[in-house]
């Protein structure tokens, strides 16, 4: 059983930065950050594989960076140049099973989820 707990959300103005953290209880095969805005489907923002390779949604590429501290069992999402459209509940997700990279940003692929942390970007 993998337990995930997010932190680091908050309110910032357009152009600001935030770093989200997610503590996990063990090291799954891959992990990701998803986000869900009110009235919208949950979408994958960034994923990281056990070998350190990463995958990003086009909407965040160049602005968000996913990383993991293996010694501390913590997943991070560094978010810069934030925009109002980044406003959403952000969720940490993990799965112990190997999978192709093409599935890395698909919510259906993940078995374990955190409870989320809210990010609000004002214009």
PDB file of C-alpha atoms in Angstrom:
ATOM      1  CA  UNK A   1       0.000   0.000   0.000  1.00  0.00           C
ATOM      2  CA  UNK A   2       1.421   3.355  -1.069  1.00  0.00           C
ATOM      3  CA  UNK A   3       0.379   6.378   0.955  1.00  0.00           C
ATOM      4  CA  UNK A   4       0.660   9.809  -0.614  1.00  0.00           C
ATOM      5  CA  UNK A   5       0.364  13.209   1.033  1.00  0.00           C
ATOM      6  CA  UNK A   6       0.642  16.483  -0.886  1.00  0.00           C
ATOM      7  CA  UNK A   7       1.631  19.900   0.443  1.00  0.00           C
ATOM      8  CA  UNK A   8       2.756  23.278  -0.850  1.00  0.00           C
ATOM      9  CA  UNK A   9      -0.361  24.599  -2.540  1.00  0.00           C
ATOM     10  CA  UNK A  10      -1.449  28.203  -2.139  1.00  0.00           C
ATOM     11  CA  UNK A  11      -2.443  31.408  -3.869  1.00  0.00           C
ATOM     12  CA  UNK A  12      -0.109  33.383  -6.121  1.00  0.00           C
ATOM     13  CA  UNK A  13      -0.384  36.057  -8.765  1.00  0.00           C
ATOM     14  CA  UNK A  14       0.193  35.518 -12.463  1.00  0.00           C
ATOM     15  CA  UNK A  15       3.865  34.947 -13.117  1.00  0.00           C
ATOM     16  CA  UNK A  16       4.505  33.634  -9.632  1.00  0.00           C
ATOM     17  CA  UNK A  17       6.008  30.323  -8.544  1.00  0.00           C
ATOM     18  CA  UNK A  18       5.087  27.487  -6.221  1.00  0.00           C
ATOM     19  CA  UNK A  19       6.638  24.133  -5.368  1.00  0.00           C
ATOM     20  CA  UNK A  20       4.415  21.206  -4.486  1.00  0.00           C
ATOM     21  CA  UNK A  21       5.638  18.249  -2.449  1.00  0.00           C
ATOM     22  CA  UNK A  22       4.332  14.715  -2.090  1.00  0.00           C
ATOM     23  CA  UNK A  23       5.618  12.306   0.523  1.00  0.00           C
ATOM     24  CA  UNK A  24       5.245   8.648  -0.353  1.00  0.00           C
ATOM     25  CA  UNK A  25       5.722   5.541   1.734  1.00  0.00           C
ATOM     26  CA  UNK A  26       7.665   3.542  -0.834  1.00  0.00           C
ATOM     27  CA  UNK A  27       9.107   3.902  -4.326  1.00  0.00           C
ATOM     28  CA  UNK A  28       6.577   2.986  -6.994  1.00  0.00           C
ATOM     29  CA  UNK A  29       7.459   2.379 -10.648  1.00  0.00           C
ATOM     30  CA  UNK A  30       6.324   5.822 -11.668  1.00  0.00           C
ATOM     31  CA  UNK A  31       4.705   8.873 -10.170  1.00  0.00           C
ATOM     32  CA  UNK A  32       2.935  11.885 -11.517  1.00  0.00           C
ATOM     33  CA  UNK A  33       1.173  15.142 -10.771  1.00  0.00           C
ATOM     34  CA  UNK A  34      -2.361  15.570 -12.025  1.00  0.00           C
ATOM     35  CA  UNK A  35      -4.655  18.549 -11.743  1.00  0.00           C
ATOM     36  CA  UNK A  36      -8.364  19.123 -11.885  1.00  0.00           C
ATOM     37  CA  UNK A  37     -10.102  22.454 -12.284  1.00  0.00           C
ATOM     38  CA  UNK A  38     -13.797  22.870 -11.358  1.00  0.00           C
ATOM     39  CA  UNK A  39     -16.013  21.394 -14.044  1.00  0.00           C
ATOM     40  CA  UNK A  40     -13.108  19.858 -15.919  1.00  0.00           C
ATOM     41  CA  UNK A  41     -11.615  16.392 -16.175  1.00  0.00           C
ATOM     42  CA  UNK A  42      -8.505  15.459 -14.270  1.00  0.00           C
ATOM     43  CA  UNK A  43      -5.468  15.935 -16.492  1.00  0.00           C
ATOM     44  CA  UNK A  44      -1.889  14.811 -16.208  1.00  0.00           C
ATOM     45  CA  UNK A  45       0.647  17.568 -15.808  1.00  0.00           C
ATOM     46  CA  UNK A  46       3.952  15.747 -15.326  1.00  0.00           C
ATOM     47  CA  UNK A  47       5.244  12.242 -14.657  1.00  0.00           C
ATOM     48  CA  UNK A  48       8.558  10.738 -13.600  1.00  0.00           C
ATOM     49  CA  UNK A  49       9.740   7.173 -14.044  1.00  0.00           C
ATOM     50  CA  UNK A  50      11.949   5.186 -11.734  1.00  0.00           C
ATOM     51  CA  UNK A  51      14.914   5.730 -14.094  1.00  0.00           C
ATOM     52  CA  UNK A  52      14.427   9.485 -13.743  1.00  0.00           C
ATOM     53  CA  UNK A  53      12.982  10.094 -17.172  1.00  0.00           C
ATOM     54  CA  UNK A  54      10.112  12.574 -17.287  1.00  0.00           C
ATOM     55  CA  UNK A  55       7.068  13.421 -19.356  1.00  0.00           C
ATOM     56  CA  UNK A  56       5.135  16.697 -19.429  1.00  0.00           C
ATOM     57  CA  UNK A  57       1.834  17.909 -20.766  1.00  0.00           C
ATOM     58  CA  UNK A  58       2.265  20.513 -23.497  1.00  0.00           C
ATOM     59  CA  UNK A  59       0.413  23.055 -21.357  1.00  0.00           C
ATOM     60  CA  UNK A  60       3.116  23.021 -18.667  1.00  0.00           C
ATOM     61  CA  UNK A  61       6.238  22.150 -20.641  1.00  0.00           C
ATOM     62  CA  UNK A  62       8.996  24.675 -19.978  1.00  0.00           C
ATOM     63  CA  UNK A  63       7.265  26.020 -16.868  1.00  0.00           C
ATOM     64  CA  UNK A  64       6.904  22.995 -14.569  1.00  0.00           C
ATOM     65  CA  UNK A  65       9.625  20.609 -13.411  1.00  0.00           C
ATOM     66  CA  UNK A  66       8.963  17.244 -11.774  1.00  0.00           C
ATOM     67  CA  UNK A  67      11.650  15.669  -9.628  1.00  0.00           C
ATOM     68  CA  UNK A  68      12.075  13.169  -6.848  1.00  0.00           C
ATOM     69  CA  UNK A  69      14.322  12.981  -3.811  1.00  0.00           C
ATOM     70  CA  UNK A  70      14.868   9.236  -3.390  1.00  0.00           C
ATOM     71  CA  UNK A  71      16.555   9.627  -0.018  1.00  0.00           C
ATOM     72  CA  UNK A  72      13.556  11.478   1.350  1.00  0.00           C
ATOM     73  CA  UNK A  73      10.799   9.641  -0.578  1.00  0.00           C
ATOM     74  CA  UNK A  74       9.477  12.982  -1.765  1.00  0.00           C
ATOM     75  CA  UNK A  75       8.116  13.956  -5.171  1.00  0.00           C
ATOM     76  CA  UNK A  76       8.249  17.617  -6.182  1.00  0.00           C
ATOM     77  CA  UNK A  77       6.599  19.818  -8.769  1.00  0.00           C
ATOM     78  CA  UNK A  78       8.290  23.161  -9.290  1.00  0.00           C
ATOM     79  CA  UNK A  79       5.890  25.520 -11.013  1.00  0.00           C
ATOM     80  CA  UNK A  80       7.050  28.811 -12.500  1.00  0.00           C
ATOM     81  CA  UNK A  81       5.438  31.517 -14.617  1.00  0.00           C
ATOM     82  CA  UNK A  82       2.060  30.450 -13.278  1.00  0.00           C
ATOM     83  CA  UNK A  83      -1.061  31.443 -15.191  1.00  0.00           C
ATOM     84  CA  UNK A  84      -4.721  31.700 -14.104  1.00  0.00           C
ATOM     85  CA  UNK A  85      -5.452  28.588 -16.162  1.00  0.00           C
ATOM     86  CA  UNK A  86      -3.127  26.636 -13.862  1.00  0.00           C
ATOM     87  CA  UNK A  87      -5.676  27.098 -11.061  1.00  0.00           C
ATOM     88  CA  UNK A  88      -6.760  23.623  -9.958  1.00  0.00           C
ATOM     89  CA  UNK A  89      -6.572  20.979  -7.282  1.00  0.00           C
ATOM     90  CA  UNK A  90      -3.254  19.214  -7.758  1.00  0.00           C
ATOM     91  CA  UNK A  91      -2.951  15.515  -6.985  1.00  0.00           C
ATOM     92  CA  UNK A  92       0.033  13.255  -6.542  1.00  0.00           C
ATOM     93  CA  UNK A  93      -0.366   9.791  -8.085  1.00  0.00           C
ATOM     94  CA  UNK A  94       1.720   6.634  -8.026  1.00  0.00           C
ATOM     95  CA  UNK A  95       1.678   3.143  -9.480  1.00  0.00           C
ATOM     96  CA  UNK A  96       3.960   0.154  -8.813  1.00  0.00           C
ATOM     97  CA  UNK A  97       3.478  -1.477 -12.220  1.00  0.00           C
ATOM     98  CA  UNK A  98       5.682  -0.980 -15.232  1.00  0.00           C
ATOM     99  CA  UNK A  99       4.002   0.845 -18.092  1.00  0.00           C
ATOM    100  CA  UNK A 100       4.908   2.493 -21.370  1.00  0.00           C
ATOM    101  CA  UNK A 101       5.627   6.203 -21.336  1.00  0.00           C
ATOM    102  CA  UNK A 102       2.566   6.889 -23.463  1.00  0.00           C
ATOM    103  CA  UNK A 103       0.393   6.018 -20.456  1.00  0.00           C
ATOM    104  CA  UNK A 104       2.274   8.193 -17.982  1.00  0.00           C
ATOM    105  CA  UNK A 105      -0.227  11.064 -18.054  1.00  0.00           C
ATOM    106  CA  UNK A 106      -3.351   8.925 -18.093  1.00  0.00           C
ATOM    107  CA  UNK A 107      -5.257   9.022 -14.803  1.00  0.00           C
ATOM    108  CA  UNK A 108      -6.638   5.524 -15.397  1.00  0.00           C
ATOM    109  CA  UNK A 109      -3.120   4.150 -15.147  1.00  0.00           C
ATOM    110  CA  UNK A 110      -2.584   5.099 -11.502  1.00  0.00           C
ATOM    111  CA  UNK A 111      -3.575   3.019  -8.516  1.00  0.00           C
ATOM    112  CA  UNK A 112      -2.709   5.347  -5.651  1.00  0.00           C
ATOM    113  CA  UNK A 113      -3.742   8.958  -5.153  1.00  0.00           C
ATOM    114  CA  UNK A 114      -3.222  11.689  -2.611  1.00  0.00           C
ATOM    115  CA  UNK A 115      -6.026  13.928  -1.392  1.00  0.00           C
ATOM    116  CA  UNK A 116      -4.828  16.980  -3.291  1.00  0.00           C
ATOM    117  CA  UNK A 117      -3.563  20.485  -2.641  1.00  0.00           C
ATOM    118  CA  UNK A 118      -5.183  23.614  -4.063  1.00  0.00           C
ATOM    119  CA  UNK A 119      -3.306  26.012  -6.336  1.00  0.00           C
ATOM    120  CA  UNK A 120      -4.947  29.337  -7.167  1.00  0.00           C
ATOM    121  CA  UNK A 121      -3.415  31.826  -9.597  1.00  0.00           C
ATOM    122  CA  UNK A 122      -4.962  35.280  -9.765  1.00  0.00           C
ATOM    123  CA  UNK A 123      -4.603  37.722 -12.634  1.00  0.00           C
TER     124      UNK A 123
END
